[in-house]
CSV table of C-alpha atoms and ligand atoms in Angstrom, one decimal:
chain,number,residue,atom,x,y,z
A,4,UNK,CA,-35.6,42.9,70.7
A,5,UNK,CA,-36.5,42.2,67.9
A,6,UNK,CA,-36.1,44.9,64.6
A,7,UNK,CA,-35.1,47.0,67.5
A,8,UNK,CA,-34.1,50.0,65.6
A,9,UNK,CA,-37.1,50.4,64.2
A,10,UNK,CA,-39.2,49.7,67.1
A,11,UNK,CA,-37.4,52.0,68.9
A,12,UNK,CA,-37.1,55.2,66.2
A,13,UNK,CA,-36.8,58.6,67.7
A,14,UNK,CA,-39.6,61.1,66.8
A,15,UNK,CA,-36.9,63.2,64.4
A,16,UNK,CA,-35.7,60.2,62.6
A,17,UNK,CA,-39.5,58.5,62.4
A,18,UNK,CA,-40.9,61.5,60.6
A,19,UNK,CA,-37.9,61.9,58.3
A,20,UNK,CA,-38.4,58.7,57.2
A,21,UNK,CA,-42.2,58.6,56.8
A,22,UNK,CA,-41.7,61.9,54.8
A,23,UNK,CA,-39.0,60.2,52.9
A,24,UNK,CA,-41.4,56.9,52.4
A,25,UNK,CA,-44.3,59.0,51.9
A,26,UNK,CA,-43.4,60.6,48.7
A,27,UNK,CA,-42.3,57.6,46.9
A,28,UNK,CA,-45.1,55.6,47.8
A,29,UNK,CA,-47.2,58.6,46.5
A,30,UNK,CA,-45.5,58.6,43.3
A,31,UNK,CA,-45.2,54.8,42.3
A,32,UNK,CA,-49.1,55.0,43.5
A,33,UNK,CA,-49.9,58.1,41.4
A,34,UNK,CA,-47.2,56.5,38.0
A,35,UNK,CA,-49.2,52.8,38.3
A,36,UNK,CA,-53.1,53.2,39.8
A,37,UNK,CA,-55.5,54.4,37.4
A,38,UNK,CA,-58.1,55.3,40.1
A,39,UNK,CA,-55.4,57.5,42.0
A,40,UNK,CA,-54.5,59.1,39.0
A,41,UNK,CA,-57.8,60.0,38.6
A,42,UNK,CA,-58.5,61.0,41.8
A,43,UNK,CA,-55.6,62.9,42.6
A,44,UNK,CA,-56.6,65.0,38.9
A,45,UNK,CA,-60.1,65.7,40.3
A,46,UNK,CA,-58.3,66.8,43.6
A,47,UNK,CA,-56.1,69.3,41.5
A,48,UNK,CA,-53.2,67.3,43.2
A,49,UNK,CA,-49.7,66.3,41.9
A,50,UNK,CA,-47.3,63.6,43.9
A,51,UNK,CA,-45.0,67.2,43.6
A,52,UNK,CA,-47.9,68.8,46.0
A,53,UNK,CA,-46.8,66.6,48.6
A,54,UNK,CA,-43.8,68.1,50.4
A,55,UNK,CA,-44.4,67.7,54.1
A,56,UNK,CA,-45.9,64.9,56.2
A,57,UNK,CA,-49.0,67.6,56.3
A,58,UNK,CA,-49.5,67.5,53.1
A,59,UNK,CA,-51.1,64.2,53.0
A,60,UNK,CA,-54.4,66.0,54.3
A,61,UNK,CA,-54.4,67.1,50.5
A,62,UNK,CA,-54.3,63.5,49.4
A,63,UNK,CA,-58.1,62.2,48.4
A,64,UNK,CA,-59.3,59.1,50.3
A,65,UNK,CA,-59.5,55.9,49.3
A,66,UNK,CA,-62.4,53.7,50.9
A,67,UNK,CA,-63.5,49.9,50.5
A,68,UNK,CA,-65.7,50.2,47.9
A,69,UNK,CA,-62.7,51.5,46.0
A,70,UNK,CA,-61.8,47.9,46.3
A,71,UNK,CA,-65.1,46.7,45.2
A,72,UNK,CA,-65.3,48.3,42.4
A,73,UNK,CA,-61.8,47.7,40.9
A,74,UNK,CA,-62.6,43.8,41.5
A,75,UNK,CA,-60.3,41.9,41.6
A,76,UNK,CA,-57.3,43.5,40.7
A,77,UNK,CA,-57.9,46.7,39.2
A,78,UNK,CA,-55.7,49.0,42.0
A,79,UNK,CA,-52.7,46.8,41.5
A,80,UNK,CA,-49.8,48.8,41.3
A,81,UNK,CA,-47.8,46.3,40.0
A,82,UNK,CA,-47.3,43.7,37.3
A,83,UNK,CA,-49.3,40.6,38.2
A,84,UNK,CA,-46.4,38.5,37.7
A,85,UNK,CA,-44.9,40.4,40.6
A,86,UNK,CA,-47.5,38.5,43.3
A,87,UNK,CA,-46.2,36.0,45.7
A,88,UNK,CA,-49.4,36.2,47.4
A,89,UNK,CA,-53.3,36.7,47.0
A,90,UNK,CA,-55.7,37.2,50.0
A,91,UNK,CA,-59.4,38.0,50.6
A,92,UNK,CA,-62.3,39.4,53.0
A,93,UNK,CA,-65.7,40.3,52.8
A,94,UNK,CA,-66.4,43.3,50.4
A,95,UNK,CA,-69.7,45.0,51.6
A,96,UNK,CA,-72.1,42.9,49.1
A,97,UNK,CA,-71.6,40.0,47.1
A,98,UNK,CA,-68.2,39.6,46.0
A,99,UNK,CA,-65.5,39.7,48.4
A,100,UNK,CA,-62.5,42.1,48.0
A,101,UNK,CA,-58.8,40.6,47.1
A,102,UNK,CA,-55.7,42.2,48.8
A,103,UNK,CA,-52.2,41.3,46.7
A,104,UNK,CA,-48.8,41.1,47.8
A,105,UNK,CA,-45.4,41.4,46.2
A,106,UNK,CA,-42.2,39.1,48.0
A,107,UNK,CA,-41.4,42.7,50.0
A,108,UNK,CA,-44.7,43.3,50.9
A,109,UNK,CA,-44.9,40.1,52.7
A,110,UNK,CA,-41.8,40.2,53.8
A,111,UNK,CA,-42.5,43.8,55.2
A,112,UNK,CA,-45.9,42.4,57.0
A,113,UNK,CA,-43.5,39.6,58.8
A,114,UNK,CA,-41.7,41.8,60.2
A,115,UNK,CA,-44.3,44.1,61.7
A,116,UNK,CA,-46.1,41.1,63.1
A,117,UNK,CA,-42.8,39.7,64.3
A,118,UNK,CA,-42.7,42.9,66.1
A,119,UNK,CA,-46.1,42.6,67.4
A,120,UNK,CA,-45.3,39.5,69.0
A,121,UNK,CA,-41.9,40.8,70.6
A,122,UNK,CA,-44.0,43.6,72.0
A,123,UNK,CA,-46.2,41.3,73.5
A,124,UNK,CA,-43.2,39.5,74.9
A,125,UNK,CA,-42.9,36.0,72.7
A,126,UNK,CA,-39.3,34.9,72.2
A,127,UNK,CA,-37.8,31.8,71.1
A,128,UNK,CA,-38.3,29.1,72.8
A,129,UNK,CA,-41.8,29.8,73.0
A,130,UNK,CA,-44.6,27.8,71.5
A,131,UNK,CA,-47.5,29.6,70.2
A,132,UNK,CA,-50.7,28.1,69.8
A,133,UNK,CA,-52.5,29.7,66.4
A,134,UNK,CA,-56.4,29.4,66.6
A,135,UNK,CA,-56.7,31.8,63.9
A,136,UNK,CA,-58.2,30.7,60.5
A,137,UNK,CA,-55.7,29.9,57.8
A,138,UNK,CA,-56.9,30.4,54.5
A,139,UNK,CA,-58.6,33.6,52.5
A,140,UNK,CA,-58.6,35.4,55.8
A,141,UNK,CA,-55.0,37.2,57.4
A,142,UNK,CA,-55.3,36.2,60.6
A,143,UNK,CA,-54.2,32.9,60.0
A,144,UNK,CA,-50.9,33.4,58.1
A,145,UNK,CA,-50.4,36.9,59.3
A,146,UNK,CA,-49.6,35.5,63.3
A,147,UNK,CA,-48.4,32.3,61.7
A,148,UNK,CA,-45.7,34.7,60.0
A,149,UNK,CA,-45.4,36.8,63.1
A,150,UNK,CA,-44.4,33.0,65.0
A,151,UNK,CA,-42.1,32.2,62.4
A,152,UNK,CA,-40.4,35.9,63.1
A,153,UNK,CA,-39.3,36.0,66.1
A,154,UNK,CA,-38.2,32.4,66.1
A,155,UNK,CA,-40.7,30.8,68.0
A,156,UNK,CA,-42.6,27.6,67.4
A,157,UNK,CA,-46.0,27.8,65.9
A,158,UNK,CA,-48.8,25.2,65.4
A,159,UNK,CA,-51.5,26.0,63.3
A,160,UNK,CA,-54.5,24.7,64.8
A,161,UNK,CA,-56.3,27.2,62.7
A,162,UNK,CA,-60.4,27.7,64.4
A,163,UNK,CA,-62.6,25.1,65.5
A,164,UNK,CA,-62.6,21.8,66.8
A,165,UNK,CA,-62.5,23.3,70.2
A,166,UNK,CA,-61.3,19.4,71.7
A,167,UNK,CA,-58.8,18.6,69.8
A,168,UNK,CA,-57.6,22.4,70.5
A,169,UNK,CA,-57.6,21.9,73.9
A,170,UNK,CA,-55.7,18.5,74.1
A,171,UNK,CA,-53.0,20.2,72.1
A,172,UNK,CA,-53.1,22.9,74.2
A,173,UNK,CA,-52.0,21.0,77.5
A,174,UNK,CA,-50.0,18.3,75.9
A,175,UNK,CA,-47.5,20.1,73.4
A,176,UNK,CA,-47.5,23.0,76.6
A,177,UNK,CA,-48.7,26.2,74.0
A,178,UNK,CA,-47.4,29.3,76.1
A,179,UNK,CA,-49.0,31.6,73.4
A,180,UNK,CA,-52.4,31.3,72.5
A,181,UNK,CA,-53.1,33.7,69.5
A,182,UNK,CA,-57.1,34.0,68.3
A,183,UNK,CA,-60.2,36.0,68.6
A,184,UNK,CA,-61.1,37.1,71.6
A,185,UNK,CA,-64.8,35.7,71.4
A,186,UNK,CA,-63.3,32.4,70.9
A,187,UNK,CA,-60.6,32.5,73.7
A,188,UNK,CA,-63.5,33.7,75.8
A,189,UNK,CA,-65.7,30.3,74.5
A,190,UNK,CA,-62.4,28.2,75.8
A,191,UNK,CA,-62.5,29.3,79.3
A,192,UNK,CA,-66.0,27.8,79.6
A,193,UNK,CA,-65.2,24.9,77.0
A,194,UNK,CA,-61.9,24.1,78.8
A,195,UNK,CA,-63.9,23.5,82.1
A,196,UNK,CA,-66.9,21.5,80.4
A,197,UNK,CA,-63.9,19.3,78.7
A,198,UNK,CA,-62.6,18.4,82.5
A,199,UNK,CA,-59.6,20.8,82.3
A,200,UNK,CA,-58.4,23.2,85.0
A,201,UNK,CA,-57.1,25.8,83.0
A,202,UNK,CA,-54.5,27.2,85.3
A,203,UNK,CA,-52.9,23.8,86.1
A,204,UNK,CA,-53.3,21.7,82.8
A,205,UNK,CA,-52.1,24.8,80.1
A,206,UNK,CA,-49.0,26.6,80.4
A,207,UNK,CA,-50.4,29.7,78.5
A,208,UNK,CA,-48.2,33.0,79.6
A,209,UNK,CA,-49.3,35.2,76.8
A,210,UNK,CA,-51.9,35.8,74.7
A,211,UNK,CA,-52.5,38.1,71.4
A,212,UNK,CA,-56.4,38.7,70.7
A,213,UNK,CA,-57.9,40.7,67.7
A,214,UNK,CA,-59.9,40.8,64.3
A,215,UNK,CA,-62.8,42.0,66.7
A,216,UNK,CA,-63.6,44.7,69.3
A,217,UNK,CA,-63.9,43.2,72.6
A,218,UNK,CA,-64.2,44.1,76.4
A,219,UNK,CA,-62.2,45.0,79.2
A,220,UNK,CA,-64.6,42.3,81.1
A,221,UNK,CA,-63.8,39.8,78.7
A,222,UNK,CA,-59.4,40.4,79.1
A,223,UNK,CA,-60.3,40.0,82.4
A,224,UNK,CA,-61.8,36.4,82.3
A,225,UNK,CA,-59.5,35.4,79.8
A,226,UNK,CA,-56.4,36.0,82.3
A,227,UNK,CA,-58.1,35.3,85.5
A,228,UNK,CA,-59.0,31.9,83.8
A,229,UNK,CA,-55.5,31.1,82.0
A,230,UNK,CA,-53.9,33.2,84.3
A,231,UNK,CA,-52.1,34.7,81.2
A,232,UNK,CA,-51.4,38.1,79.7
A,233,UNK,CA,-53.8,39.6,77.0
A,234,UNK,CA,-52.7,42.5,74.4
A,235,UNK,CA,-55.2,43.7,72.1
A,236,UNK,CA,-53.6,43.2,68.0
A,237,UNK,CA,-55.5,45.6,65.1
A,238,UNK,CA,-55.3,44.9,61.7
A,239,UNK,CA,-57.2,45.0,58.7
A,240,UNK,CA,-56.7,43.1,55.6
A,241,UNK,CA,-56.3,46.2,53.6
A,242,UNK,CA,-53.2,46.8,55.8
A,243,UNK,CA,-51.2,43.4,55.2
A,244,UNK,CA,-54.0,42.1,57.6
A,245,UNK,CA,-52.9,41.7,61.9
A,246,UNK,CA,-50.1,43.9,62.9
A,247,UNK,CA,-51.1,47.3,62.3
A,248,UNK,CA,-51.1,48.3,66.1
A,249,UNK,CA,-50.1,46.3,69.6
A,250,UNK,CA,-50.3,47.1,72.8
A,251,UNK,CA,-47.4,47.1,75.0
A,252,UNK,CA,-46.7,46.1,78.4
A,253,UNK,CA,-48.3,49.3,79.6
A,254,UNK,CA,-51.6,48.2,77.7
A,255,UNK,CA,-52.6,51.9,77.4
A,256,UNK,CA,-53.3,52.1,73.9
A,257,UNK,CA,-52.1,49.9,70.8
A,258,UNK,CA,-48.8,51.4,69.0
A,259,UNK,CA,-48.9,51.5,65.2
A,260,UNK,CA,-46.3,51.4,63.3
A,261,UNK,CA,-45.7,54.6,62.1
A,262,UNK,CA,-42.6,54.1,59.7
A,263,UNK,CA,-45.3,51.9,57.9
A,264,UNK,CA,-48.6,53.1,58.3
A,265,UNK,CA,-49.3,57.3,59.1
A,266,UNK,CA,-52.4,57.5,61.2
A,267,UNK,CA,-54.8,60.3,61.0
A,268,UNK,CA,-58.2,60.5,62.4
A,269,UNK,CA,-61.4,62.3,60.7
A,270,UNK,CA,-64.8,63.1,61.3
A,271,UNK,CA,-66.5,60.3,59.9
A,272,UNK,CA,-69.4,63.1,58.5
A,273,UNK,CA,-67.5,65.7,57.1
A,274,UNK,CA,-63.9,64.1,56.2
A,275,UNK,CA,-62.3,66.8,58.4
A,276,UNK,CA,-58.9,65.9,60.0
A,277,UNK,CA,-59.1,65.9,63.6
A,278,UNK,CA,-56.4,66.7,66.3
A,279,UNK,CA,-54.7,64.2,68.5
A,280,UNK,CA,-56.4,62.7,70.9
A,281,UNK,CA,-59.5,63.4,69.5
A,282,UNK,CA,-61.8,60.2,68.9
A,283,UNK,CA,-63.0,59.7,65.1
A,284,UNK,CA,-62.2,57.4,62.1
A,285,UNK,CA,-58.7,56.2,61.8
A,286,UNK,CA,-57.6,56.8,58.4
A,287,UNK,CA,-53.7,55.2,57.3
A,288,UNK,CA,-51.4,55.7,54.9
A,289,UNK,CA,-49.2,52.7,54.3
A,290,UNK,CA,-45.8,54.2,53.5
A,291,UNK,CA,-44.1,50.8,52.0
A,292,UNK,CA,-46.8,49.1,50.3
A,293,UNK,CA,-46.1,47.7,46.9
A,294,UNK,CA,-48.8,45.6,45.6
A,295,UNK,CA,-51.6,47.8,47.1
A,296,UNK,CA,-50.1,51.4,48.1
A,297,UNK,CA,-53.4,52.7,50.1
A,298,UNK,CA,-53.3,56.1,50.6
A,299,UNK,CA,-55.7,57.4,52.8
A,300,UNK,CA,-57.5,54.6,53.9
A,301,UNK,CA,-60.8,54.9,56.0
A,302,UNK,CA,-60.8,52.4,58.2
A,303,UNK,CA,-64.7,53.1,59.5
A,304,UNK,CA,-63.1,51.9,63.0
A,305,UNK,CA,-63.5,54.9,65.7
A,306,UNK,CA,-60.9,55.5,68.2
A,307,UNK,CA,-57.9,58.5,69.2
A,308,UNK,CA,-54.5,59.0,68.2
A,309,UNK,CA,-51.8,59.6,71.1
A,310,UNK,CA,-48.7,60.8,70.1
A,311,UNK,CA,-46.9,61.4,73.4
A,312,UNK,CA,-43.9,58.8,74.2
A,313,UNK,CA,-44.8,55.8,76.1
A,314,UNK,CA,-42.9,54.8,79.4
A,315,UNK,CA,-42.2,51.4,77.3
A,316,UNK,CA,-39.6,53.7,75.3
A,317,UNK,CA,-41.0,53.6,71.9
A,318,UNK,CA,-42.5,56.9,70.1
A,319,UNK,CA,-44.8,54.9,67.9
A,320,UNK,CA,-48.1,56.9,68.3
A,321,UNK,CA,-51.0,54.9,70.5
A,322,UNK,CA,-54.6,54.5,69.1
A,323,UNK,CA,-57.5,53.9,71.9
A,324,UNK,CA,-58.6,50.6,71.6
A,325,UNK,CA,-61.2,50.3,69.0
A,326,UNK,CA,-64.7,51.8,69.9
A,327,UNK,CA,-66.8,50.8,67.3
A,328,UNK,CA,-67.1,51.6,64.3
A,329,UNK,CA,-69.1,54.8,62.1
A,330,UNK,CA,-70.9,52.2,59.0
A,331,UNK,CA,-72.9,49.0,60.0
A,332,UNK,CA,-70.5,46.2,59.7
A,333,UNK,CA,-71.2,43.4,62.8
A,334,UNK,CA,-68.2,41.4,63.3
A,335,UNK,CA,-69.2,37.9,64.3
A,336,UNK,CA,-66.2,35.8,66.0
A,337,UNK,CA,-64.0,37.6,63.8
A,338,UNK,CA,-65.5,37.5,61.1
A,339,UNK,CA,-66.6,40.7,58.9
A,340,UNK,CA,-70.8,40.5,58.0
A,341,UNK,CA,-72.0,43.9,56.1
A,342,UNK,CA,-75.8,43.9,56.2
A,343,UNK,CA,-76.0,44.9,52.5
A,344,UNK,CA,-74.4,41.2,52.0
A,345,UNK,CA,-77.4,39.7,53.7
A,346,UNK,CA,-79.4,41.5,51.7
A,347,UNK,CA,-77.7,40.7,48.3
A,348,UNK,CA,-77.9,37.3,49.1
A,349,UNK,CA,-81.8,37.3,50.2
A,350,UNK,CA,-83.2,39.7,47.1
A,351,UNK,CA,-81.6,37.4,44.7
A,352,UNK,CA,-83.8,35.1,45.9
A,353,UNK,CA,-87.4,35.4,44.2
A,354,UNK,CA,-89.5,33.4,47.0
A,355,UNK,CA,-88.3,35.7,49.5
A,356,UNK,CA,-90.0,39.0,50.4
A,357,UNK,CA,-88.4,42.8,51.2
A,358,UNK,CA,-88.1,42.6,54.4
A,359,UNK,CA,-85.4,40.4,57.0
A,360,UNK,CA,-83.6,40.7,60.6
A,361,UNK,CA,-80.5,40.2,61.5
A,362,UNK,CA,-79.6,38.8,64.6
A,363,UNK,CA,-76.3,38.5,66.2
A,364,UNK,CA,-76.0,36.7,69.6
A,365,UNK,CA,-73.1,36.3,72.0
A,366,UNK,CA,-74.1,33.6,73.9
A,367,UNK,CA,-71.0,31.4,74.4
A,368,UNK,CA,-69.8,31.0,70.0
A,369,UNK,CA,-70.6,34.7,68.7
A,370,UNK,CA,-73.9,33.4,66.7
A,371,UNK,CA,-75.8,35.0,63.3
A,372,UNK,CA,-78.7,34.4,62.8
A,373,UNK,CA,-81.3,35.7,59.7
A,374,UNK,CA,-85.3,36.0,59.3
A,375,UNK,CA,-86.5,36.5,56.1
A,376,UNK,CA,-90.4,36.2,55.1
A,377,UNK,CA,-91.7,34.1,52.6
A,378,UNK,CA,-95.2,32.9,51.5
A,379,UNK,CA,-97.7,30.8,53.6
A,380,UNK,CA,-97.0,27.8,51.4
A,381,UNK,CA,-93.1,27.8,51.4
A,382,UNK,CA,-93.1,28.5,55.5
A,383,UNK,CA,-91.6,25.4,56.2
A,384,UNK,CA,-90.3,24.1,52.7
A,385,UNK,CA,-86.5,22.6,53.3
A,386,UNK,CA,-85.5,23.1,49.8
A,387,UNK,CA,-85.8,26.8,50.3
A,388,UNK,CA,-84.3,27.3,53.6
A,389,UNK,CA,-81.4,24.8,52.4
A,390,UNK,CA,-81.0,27.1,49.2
A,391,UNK,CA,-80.6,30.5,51.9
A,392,UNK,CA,-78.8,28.9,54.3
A,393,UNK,CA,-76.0,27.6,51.1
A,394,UNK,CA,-76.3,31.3,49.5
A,395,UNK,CA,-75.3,32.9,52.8
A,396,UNK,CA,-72.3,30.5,53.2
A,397,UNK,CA,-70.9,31.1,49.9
A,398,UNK,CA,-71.4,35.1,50.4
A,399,UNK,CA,-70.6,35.3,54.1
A,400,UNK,CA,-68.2,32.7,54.8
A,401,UNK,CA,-69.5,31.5,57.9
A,402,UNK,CA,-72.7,29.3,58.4
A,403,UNK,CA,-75.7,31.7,59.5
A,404,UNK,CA,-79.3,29.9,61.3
A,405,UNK,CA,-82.3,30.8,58.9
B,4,LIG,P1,-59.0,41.1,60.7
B,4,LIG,O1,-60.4,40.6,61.1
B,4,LIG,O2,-58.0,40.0,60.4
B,4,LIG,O3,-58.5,42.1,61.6
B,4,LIG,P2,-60.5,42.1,58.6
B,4,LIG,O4,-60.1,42.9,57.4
B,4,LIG,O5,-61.3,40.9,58.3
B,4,LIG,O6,-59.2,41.8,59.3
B,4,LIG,O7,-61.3,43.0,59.6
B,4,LIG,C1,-60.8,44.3,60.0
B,4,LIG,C2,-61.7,44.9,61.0
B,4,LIG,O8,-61.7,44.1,62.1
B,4,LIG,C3,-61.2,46.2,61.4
B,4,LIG,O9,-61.5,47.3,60.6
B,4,LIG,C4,-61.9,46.4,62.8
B,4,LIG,O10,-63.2,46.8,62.6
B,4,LIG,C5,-61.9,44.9,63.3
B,4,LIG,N1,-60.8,44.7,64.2
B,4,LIG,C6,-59.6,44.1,63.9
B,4,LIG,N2,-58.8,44.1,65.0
B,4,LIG,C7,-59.5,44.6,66.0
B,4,LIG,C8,-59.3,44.9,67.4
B,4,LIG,N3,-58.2,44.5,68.0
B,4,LIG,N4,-60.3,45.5,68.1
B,4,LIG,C9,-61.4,45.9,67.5
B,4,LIG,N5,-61.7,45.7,66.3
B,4,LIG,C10,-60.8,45.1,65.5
B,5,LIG,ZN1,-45.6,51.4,75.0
């Protein structure tokens, strides 16, 4: 197993040390972030306040526009020259927000992921199959990481070029496919337009599936088509990125990792913390963190916190998998698309009027699709819908019809 004596913490020991992890993430936060200083001032609150794991309920959120506005780097909590590593996701309007991490931080994220894939049952020997994008976005290099963990062999295919993805697939014998689910769920029909027949020609056993909400219907095509094994991965780039929570074999829930991350949920109207096993916004602590020490973090994602012991052994609490979420943020194939973004992008346009749709399809590809209104005279003027369709690229990330 791998980092089994972590994975496999009693409750006594795990909240000694999240106690123990708690208060010194709270004070290098408090000593080297401006904005918690700040906040923790307006809150009345000293890191001394905080003397039990309650105690974090005194702690003042932090939320994504925290991020936003301290762009790029203002919440660094350490010297820049400490960074081995810079990523980025969509902020909620023009510019995106960046996520640093120091050589322990990204050490500390292999190892969770390298966990998430021992959870789900990947060992050496094993050959997994990375359709997650490599780039800005975690997915890519947080399972790549995870691979490189636990010892098995990774090839990073990254998204797209579903063909050459499949050919892969069957000839170098990928037993792990890692990816969104929308696109796994686009393979099982691509795989059979292609000529395969999935359950002869691939030798998938497992696969980990995440960066989007998906369905119960869809894990159940994906298996009964690759006749493999889906868990559901959470992650956020805020936290590292993937490899927040898993799902283990029991599949009833996804276990975070609670000597990293503490896990609270709130009501997403009042701020008020919520008992276990009541459904509301997650909200996470990272206990280790050293670039980007979030405390409090609202996730906007809904879903419950179980804390009772799983029969797989470990007493990391479960979260339900994810619900929805409590702001507007669509997720298309993985990707993060905040309305206000749209909207940025179309008002800085001056031929453009107030008013525009949004439209996000699930027809085989998850799809995005925007109307906007214009004069009679530039209805059907290329220039203009060029100019949009370029503008909500460079904003968005991914290509959106106009
Ligand atoms: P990533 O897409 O790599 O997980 P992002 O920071 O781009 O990271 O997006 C994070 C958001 O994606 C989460 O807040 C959540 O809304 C959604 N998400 C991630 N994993 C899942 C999952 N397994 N189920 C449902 N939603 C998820
Ligand atoms: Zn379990």
């Amino acid at each position: 197993m791998f980092d089994r004596k972590a994975q496999l913490l009693k409750p006594k020991e795990l909240k000694r040390l999240q106690l123990l992890k708690l208060r010194k993430t709270v004070r290098h936060a408090y000593r080297n972030v401006p904005l918690v200083r700040r906040r923790f001032g307006e809150a009345n609150v000293k890191p001394e306040s905080i003397r039990t794991l309650e105690d974090v309920q005194k702690i003042p959120f932090t939320v994504k526009t925290d991020l936003r506005d301290n762009y790029p780097l203002g919440i660094l909590a350490v010297p820049q020259t400490r960074l081995y590593c810079l990523h980025a996701s969509s902020g909620t309007t023009g510019k995106p927000i960046i996520m640093a991490y120091t050589r322990g931080d990204l050490e500390r994220w292999s190892r969770l992921m390298g966990r998430t894939f021992d959870v789900a049952g990947v060992r050496k020997g094993d050959i997994v199959q990375n359709m997650f994008g490599y780039g800005l976005f975690t997915g890519g290099l947080g399972f790549h990481y995870g691979a490189r963990a636990v010892g098995a062999t990774v090839i990073p295919t990254s998204t797209g070029n579903t063909k050459r993805q499949l050919m892969l697939m069957k000839d170098l014998r990928s037993s792990v496919a890692a990816s969104t689910p929308s696109y796994m769920v686009y393979l099982c029909e691509a795989s059979r337009v292609e000529g395969y027949e999935p359950k002869r020609d691939f030798s998938l056993k497992i696969g980990l599936f995440g960066a989007e909400p998906w369905s119960e219907e869809a894990r159940k095509r994906i298996e009964d088509v690759f006749g493999l094994r889906a868990h559901d991965c959470y992650g956020m780039s805020e936290l590292y990125g993937p490899g927040v929570g898993i799902e283990c074999e029991n599949r009833n829930g996804l276990h975070v990792w609670s000597d990293e991350f503490l896990v609270e949920t709130i009501n997403p109207d009042t701020g008020e913390v919520l008992e276990p096993g009541k459904e509301g916004e997650l909200v996470f602590t990272m206990l280790s963190r050293e670039a980007m020490p979030l405390l409090r973090y609202r996730t906007r994602d809904l879903s419950r916190v179980f804390e009772e012991e799983c029969e797989c052994g470990r007493y990391h609490p479960r979260i339900q998998r994810i619900k929805g979420r409590s702001d507007d943020m669509l997720i298309v194939g993985g990707v993060n698309v905040f309305p206000s973004q749209v909207e940025h992008v179309l008002m800085n346009i001056p031929s453009l009027g107030d008013q525009y749709q949004i439209i996000v399809s699930h027809r085989e590809l998850a799809q995005l699709a925007v109307k906007a209104e214009t004069s009679a005279d530039k209805l059907n003027d290329p220039a203009l819908l060029k100019e949009i369709q370029s503008d909500l690229f460079a904003v968005l990330g991914i290509r959106a019809e106009v």
